[in-house]
Structure formats: structure tokens, C-alpha cells
Amino acid sequence: MRKKIIAGNWKMNKTVEEAVELANAIKISLADCSEVDVVLCPPFTAIKAVSDVVSETLINVGSQNMSSEDAGAYTGEISATMLKELFVRYVILGHSERRQYYKENDFWINKKVVKALAKNLRPILCVGEMLADREAGNTEKVVEVQVREGLKDVPASAYTDLVIAYEPVWAIGTGKTATSAQAQEVHAFIRGIVADMVGKDAANAVRIQYGGSMKPDNAKELLSQPDIDGGLIGGAALDAASFIGIVKAGL
Ligand code: 13P
């Protein structure tokens, strides 16, 4: 049985003060939550403060990006070592907003995934098709390339630490959720690709989250699908009650 993982991607929201308030509100309900892995991914500037809030709880902290390099002249970048110093455990990599607005490509995303694993951080690799891809019948083709390229050179043994997030771009922040059947279909497809790449055991172990307008009222249906192992939550993660509601739906 794969343990469900619910992560809140706060994106470019929350000052330090607001982040502490949100983390404290989540902590009241989820400090001891052991049945689901709970991860909060604040902006870089609030990571330290959020880590302090959740330090003696089972709640994990994640970052929204990470450099592929160890150290040096990379203006504006943050390394794995710097994140680990702040008790970050997970890193979101290859989010569609980074692919779209900052031109991140599979080559660099793969370098980050490999680096994160080498540094004992757990990557959350985001994949997903644009609306035009889906309408043209190219969903599987697009997702397959992102999975194969993003996970190139990742050994089978690493898949227990790795999370894949399927986020159809047309469902992000739009209020349009993939139906549970649409999501399940792609999740099963992704698991099949992993099986082909590194074998059945790794495919059975890897957790695949759904992301895209997940809310407390649709979470249960999505999370009850056999290949949906959690959620990567944007908008609804900015409100403690909504986020807690989604985590509870995963219990
Ligand atoms: P929304 O939940 O706001 O659709 O965002 C999903 C997402 O992009 C999480 O990474």
C-alpha cells in the first residue's frame, strides 16, 4: 500500500507573517497526522519560518524549485544544501508554471531531479499536458516524454523517494478538474511507463499525485482512484480549512 501524500504548493503567495499564521492553523489539526504525508511548500522567503512552526510535528516542508548545481556563480539560485539546512525534505521540480514562464525544459528538470536524489531530497516531478495537447489527442505522448526525460538516469531504487505529480495544465487554477476517470487513466499510463523504464516493483512503489483545482469537495473521489496517491494543491492550500479538508479526504 502506498501512503498518500498531500502537498500544498503556495506558489508566490504569503509573506513570512502570513505563512506562519497558515502553518500554525494547519499544525493545530495535522501535527500528528501519520496516515498521510503532509507537505507545505512555501515561497523560499518563508521556508525557515514555516520549518520552525512545524519542527516538532509530522508535517514536512518542501520547496518549489531548486538549482541543479551545488554552489557557485548562479545568481538567483538556491542549492540543495541550502534547502536542507532549513529542514526541507521535498522539492517540487518542473512545475508547469516554471516550464511555461521560465522556459525550464526536460533536460534541466532531469538534472535537478538527479541532484535532489543525490542530496537525499525527495523530488516531486510535475508533468502534464496543455489544453491544446489534450484536444489534439496528444496527452499520452506529451506526458510520456516528460516522464521519460525527467526521470532519465534515475535508478529503480530511488522510486520510493520520488513523487510524480500529474497536473493537467488546463486544470490548474481554472476551477476545471480532470474527472476522476480522466485522471486515473493518465495516472495508470504513467505507472505503466515507469514499469517499462525500471520495472514493476518501482512502478508499484512510486507515488503519483494529482494536481489541478483539487478541493475538499472533489478530493475524496479523486483520491479513491487506484493510481491516485495524493494531491498537489495550489489555491485550496492557501486556506487552512480547505487544505485540512483535502488531507482528511485522503485518510
Ligand atoms: P490549483 O490547485 O490552484 O489548480 O493549482 C494546482 C497546482 O498547480 C499545484 O502545483
Short mmCIF file of C-alpha atoms and ligand atoms in Angstrom, two decimals:
data_model
loop_
_atom_site.label_atom_id
_atom_site.label_comp_id
_atom_site.label_asym_id
_atom_site.label_seq_id
_atom_site.Cartn_x
_atom_site.Cartn_y
_atom_site.Cartn_z
CA MET A 1 0.00 0.00 0.00
CA ARG A 2 1.32 3.40 -0.97
CA LYS A 3 0.94 6.10 1.69
CA LYS A 4 -0.98 9.08 0.38
CA ILE A 5 0.86 12.39 0.11
CA ILE A 6 -0.88 15.77 0.13
CA ALA A 7 1.33 18.76 -0.62
CA GLY A 8 0.39 22.43 -0.60
CA ASN A 9 2.14 24.47 -3.27
CA TRP A 10 1.75 28.01 -2.00
CA LYS A 11 3.32 29.43 -5.19
CA MET A 12 4.22 33.16 -4.92
CA ASN A 13 1.85 33.81 -2.03
CA LYS A 14 2.23 34.61 1.68
CA THR A 15 4.56 36.96 3.48
CA VAL A 16 6.50 35.45 6.37
CA GLU A 17 3.85 36.60 8.81
CA GLU A 18 1.01 35.15 6.72
CA ALA A 19 2.93 31.92 6.18
CA VAL A 20 3.43 31.44 9.91
CA GLU A 21 -0.26 32.05 10.51
CA LEU A 22 -1.26 29.49 7.87
CA ALA A 23 1.27 26.90 9.06
CA ASN A 24 0.10 27.31 12.65
CA ALA A 25 -3.54 26.83 11.64
CA ILE A 26 -2.65 23.66 9.72
CA LYS A 27 -0.50 22.42 12.59
CA ILE A 28 -3.41 22.52 15.03
CA SER A 29 -5.20 19.79 13.04
CA LEU A 30 -2.40 17.86 11.36
CA ALA A 31 0.63 17.92 13.68
CA ASP A 32 0.28 14.20 14.45
CA CYS A 33 -1.10 13.07 11.10
CA SER A 34 0.74 9.83 10.35
CA GLU A 35 -1.67 8.17 7.88
CA VAL A 36 -0.97 10.74 5.16
CA ASP A 37 2.31 12.52 4.36
CA VAL A 38 1.59 16.24 4.66
CA VAL A 39 3.95 18.69 2.93
CA LEU A 40 3.89 22.50 2.98
CA CYS A 41 5.78 24.27 0.16
CA PRO A 42 6.02 27.99 0.98
CA PRO A 43 7.97 30.51 -1.08
CA PHE A 44 11.74 30.49 -0.32
CA THR A 45 11.48 33.53 1.92
CA ALA A 46 9.09 31.79 4.32
CA ILE A 47 10.70 28.34 4.43
CA LYS A 48 12.70 28.97 7.59
CA ALA A 49 9.72 30.36 9.47
CA VAL A 50 7.44 27.50 8.38
CA SER A 51 10.11 24.92 9.27
CA ASP A 52 10.28 26.40 12.75
CA VAL A 53 6.49 26.18 13.14
CA VAL A 54 6.31 22.50 12.16
CA SER A 55 9.64 21.38 13.62
CA GLU A 56 8.22 19.06 16.27
CA THR A 57 5.37 17.68 14.17
CA LEU A 58 4.97 15.09 11.41
CA ILE A 59 4.37 17.86 8.85
CA ASN A 60 7.08 18.14 6.18
CA VAL A 61 8.42 21.20 4.39
CA GLY A 62 9.10 21.38 0.67
CA SER A 63 10.45 23.98 -1.73
CA GLN A 64 9.01 24.98 -5.09
CA ASN A 65 12.27 24.78 -7.05
CA MET A 66 15.98 24.04 -6.61
CA SER A 67 19.19 24.58 -8.54
CA SER A 68 20.73 21.71 -10.47
CA GLU A 69 24.17 22.93 -9.32
CA ASP A 70 25.96 22.57 -5.98
CA ALA A 71 27.31 26.10 -5.46
CA GLY A 72 28.94 28.99 -7.28
CA ALA A 73 28.13 31.80 -9.66
CA TYR A 74 24.42 31.13 -10.29
CA THR A 75 22.68 34.39 -9.46
CA GLY A 76 19.24 33.96 -8.00
CA GLU A 77 19.52 30.21 -7.49
CA ILE A 78 19.13 28.14 -4.30
CA SER A 79 21.05 24.89 -3.77
CA ALA A 80 20.01 21.56 -2.25
CA THR A 81 22.41 22.10 0.64
CA MET A 82 20.83 25.48 1.44
CA LEU A 83 17.38 23.89 1.46
CA LYS A 84 18.47 21.01 3.66
CA GLU A 85 19.84 23.48 6.15
CA LEU A 86 16.25 24.69 6.57
CA PHE A 87 14.93 21.12 7.01
CA VAL A 88 13.38 20.91 3.57
CA ARG A 89 12.56 17.32 2.65
CA TYR A 90 10.70 17.60 -0.69
CA VAL A 91 11.30 19.72 -3.79
CA ILE A 92 8.73 20.45 -6.48
CA LEU A 93 10.52 20.29 -9.83
CA GLY A 94 9.32 21.05 -13.34
CA HIS A 95 6.06 22.70 -12.36
CA SER A 96 4.14 23.75 -15.47
CA GLU A 97 4.42 27.41 -14.45
CA ARG A 98 8.21 27.07 -14.49
CA ARG A 99 8.10 25.26 -17.83
CA GLN A 100 5.75 27.86 -19.30
CA TYR A 101 7.03 31.17 -17.92
CA TYR A 102 10.70 30.41 -17.26
CA LYS A 103 11.32 28.01 -20.12
CA GLU A 104 12.51 25.14 -17.96
CA ASN A 105 12.92 22.07 -20.12
CA ASP A 106 13.13 18.34 -19.52
CA PHE A 107 16.93 18.36 -19.71
CA TRP A 108 17.35 20.80 -16.82
CA ILE A 109 14.46 19.36 -14.86
CA ASN A 110 16.13 15.95 -15.08
CA LYS A 111 19.41 17.40 -13.80
CA LYS A 112 17.52 18.82 -10.82
CA VAL A 113 15.75 15.51 -10.12
CA VAL A 114 19.06 13.63 -10.16
CA LYS A 115 20.71 16.27 -7.96
CA ALA A 116 17.85 16.28 -5.45
CA LEU A 117 18.04 12.49 -5.07
CA ALA A 118 21.82 12.61 -4.71
CA LYS A 119 21.34 15.07 -1.84
CA ASN A 120 18.64 12.98 -0.16
CA LEU A 121 15.82 15.33 -1.04
CA ARG A 122 12.59 13.89 -2.41
CA PRO A 123 11.68 15.31 -5.82
CA ILE A 124 8.06 15.93 -6.79
CA LEU A 125 8.35 15.84 -10.58
CA CYS A 126 5.45 17.65 -12.24
CA VAL A 127 4.17 16.57 -15.64
CA GLY A 128 1.03 17.39 -17.58
CA GLU A 129 -0.41 18.35 -20.92
CA MET A 130 -1.69 21.73 -22.12
CA LEU A 131 -5.29 22.07 -23.27
CA ALA A 132 -4.19 22.08 -26.92
CA ASP A 133 -2.32 18.80 -26.39
CA ARG A 134 -5.39 17.15 -24.93
CA GLU A 135 -7.67 18.46 -27.67
CA ALA A 136 -5.25 17.17 -30.31
CA GLY A 137 -5.23 13.74 -28.65
CA ASN A 138 -1.59 14.12 -27.61
CA THR A 139 -1.93 13.79 -23.82
CA GLU A 140 -0.12 10.47 -23.58
CA LYS A 141 2.61 11.48 -25.98
CA VAL A 142 3.39 14.70 -24.09
CA VAL A 143 3.25 13.09 -20.65
CA GLU A 144 5.38 10.14 -21.75
CA VAL A 145 8.19 12.41 -22.97
CA GLN A 146 8.11 14.44 -19.72
CA VAL A 147 8.25 11.27 -17.60
CA ARG A 148 10.98 9.53 -19.61
CA GLU A 149 13.16 12.62 -19.96
CA GLY A 150 12.53 13.92 -16.45
CA LEU A 151 13.45 10.57 -14.88
CA LYS A 152 16.35 9.70 -17.12
CA ASP A 153 19.20 8.00 -15.18
CA VAL A 154 17.09 7.61 -12.03
CA PRO A 155 17.70 4.08 -10.68
CA ALA A 156 14.80 1.80 -9.69
CA SER A 157 15.84 2.00 -6.02
CA ALA A 158 15.11 5.77 -5.95
CA TYR A 159 11.42 5.48 -6.85
CA THR A 160 10.33 5.02 -3.23
CA ASP A 161 11.66 8.53 -2.55
CA LEU A 162 10.29 10.02 -5.70
CA VAL A 163 6.86 11.52 -6.28
CA ILE A 164 5.34 12.27 -9.68
CA ALA A 165 2.61 14.90 -9.87
CA TYR A 166 0.24 14.71 -12.81
CA GLU A 167 -1.08 18.24 -13.31
CA PRO A 168 -3.06 18.80 -16.49
CA VAL A 169 -2.23 22.44 -17.24
CA TRP A 170 -5.83 23.21 -18.26
CA ALA A 171 -6.98 22.26 -14.75
CA ILE A 172 -4.54 24.46 -12.83
CA GLY A 173 -6.18 27.44 -11.18
CA THR A 174 -9.09 27.26 -13.61
CA GLY A 175 -11.65 25.50 -11.42
CA LYS A 176 -11.77 22.78 -14.08
CA THR A 177 -10.80 19.49 -12.51
CA ALA A 178 -9.98 16.43 -14.55
CA THR A 179 -12.71 13.90 -13.85
CA SER A 180 -11.55 11.10 -11.61
CA ALA A 181 -11.72 8.77 -14.63
CA GLN A 182 -9.61 11.13 -16.79
CA ALA A 183 -7.02 11.48 -14.03
CA GLN A 184 -6.95 7.76 -13.23
CA GLU A 185 -6.39 6.96 -16.89
CA VAL A 186 -3.28 9.14 -17.08
CA HIS A 187 -2.00 8.00 -13.68
CA ALA A 188 -2.21 4.36 -14.76
CA PHE A 189 -0.49 5.29 -18.01
CA ILE A 190 2.36 6.98 -16.07
CA ARG A 191 2.75 3.94 -13.81
CA GLY A 192 2.98 1.80 -16.93
CA ILE A 193 5.79 3.96 -18.32
CA VAL A 194 7.68 3.67 -15.03
CA ALA A 195 7.24 -0.12 -15.15
CA ASP A 196 8.66 -0.12 -18.65
CA MET A 197 11.59 2.08 -17.59
CA VAL A 198 12.65 0.48 -14.32
CA GLY A 199 10.38 -2.48 -13.57
CA LYS A 200 7.14 -3.36 -11.82
CA ASP A 201 8.36 -3.04 -8.22
CA ALA A 202 9.47 0.56 -8.67
CA ALA A 203 6.25 1.33 -10.55
CA ASN A 204 4.19 -0.07 -7.68
CA ALA A 205 6.21 1.93 -5.15
CA VAL A 206 6.20 5.35 -6.82
CA ARG A 207 3.54 7.77 -5.62
CA ILE A 208 1.63 9.72 -8.25
CA GLN A 209 -0.22 12.82 -7.09
CA TYR A 210 -2.97 14.61 -8.96
CA GLY A 211 -2.92 18.41 -9.15
CA GLY A 212 -5.35 20.87 -10.72
CA SER A 213 -8.24 22.50 -8.88
CA MET A 214 -8.36 19.84 -6.19
CA LYS A 215 -10.71 20.98 -3.42
CA PRO A 216 -12.23 19.38 -0.32
CA ASP A 217 -15.40 18.51 -2.25
CA ASN A 218 -13.73 16.65 -5.13
CA ALA A 219 -10.73 15.24 -3.25
CA LYS A 220 -12.34 12.06 -1.96
CA GLU A 221 -13.46 10.94 -5.40
CA LEU A 222 -10.03 11.64 -6.93
CA LEU A 223 -8.10 10.10 -4.02
CA SER A 224 -10.16 6.90 -4.13
CA GLN A 225 -8.86 6.01 -7.59
CA PRO A 226 -6.39 3.11 -7.53
CA ASP A 227 -3.46 5.01 -9.07
CA ILE A 228 -4.00 8.42 -7.44
CA ASP A 229 -1.75 8.54 -4.39
CA GLY A 230 -2.25 12.10 -3.29
CA GLY A 231 -2.67 15.69 -4.34
CA LEU A 232 -0.55 18.71 -5.16
CA ILE A 233 -2.76 21.58 -4.12
CA GLY A 234 -2.49 25.20 -5.25
CA GLY A 235 -5.34 27.60 -4.47
CA ALA A 236 -7.02 25.44 -1.84
CA ALA A 237 -3.72 25.09 0.05
CA LEU A 238 -3.76 28.80 0.88
CA ASP A 239 -6.69 28.31 3.22
CA ALA A 240 -6.15 26.14 6.30
CA ALA A 241 -9.67 24.69 6.42
CA SER A 242 -9.64 23.72 2.73
CA PHE A 243 -6.19 22.15 2.93
CA ILE A 244 -7.07 20.24 6.09
CA GLY A 245 -10.31 19.10 4.41
CA ILE A 246 -8.33 17.66 1.50
CA VAL A 247 -5.90 15.86 3.81
CA LYS A 248 -8.85 14.39 5.73
CA ALA A 249 -10.34 13.19 2.44
CA GLY A 250 -7.16 11.17 1.95
CA LEU A 251 -7.47 9.34 5.30
P1 13P B 1 -4.64 24.75 -8.25
O1 13P B 1 -4.95 23.79 -7.13
O2 13P B 1 -4.76 26.18 -7.84
O3 13P B 1 -5.37 24.42 -9.50
O4 13P B 1 -3.06 24.57 -8.57
C1 13P B 1 -2.56 23.30 -8.77
C2 13P B 1 -1.08 23.40 -8.84
O5 13P B 1 -0.53 23.97 -9.76
C3 13P B 1 -0.32 22.80 -7.74
O6 13P B 1 1.03 22.74 -8.05
#
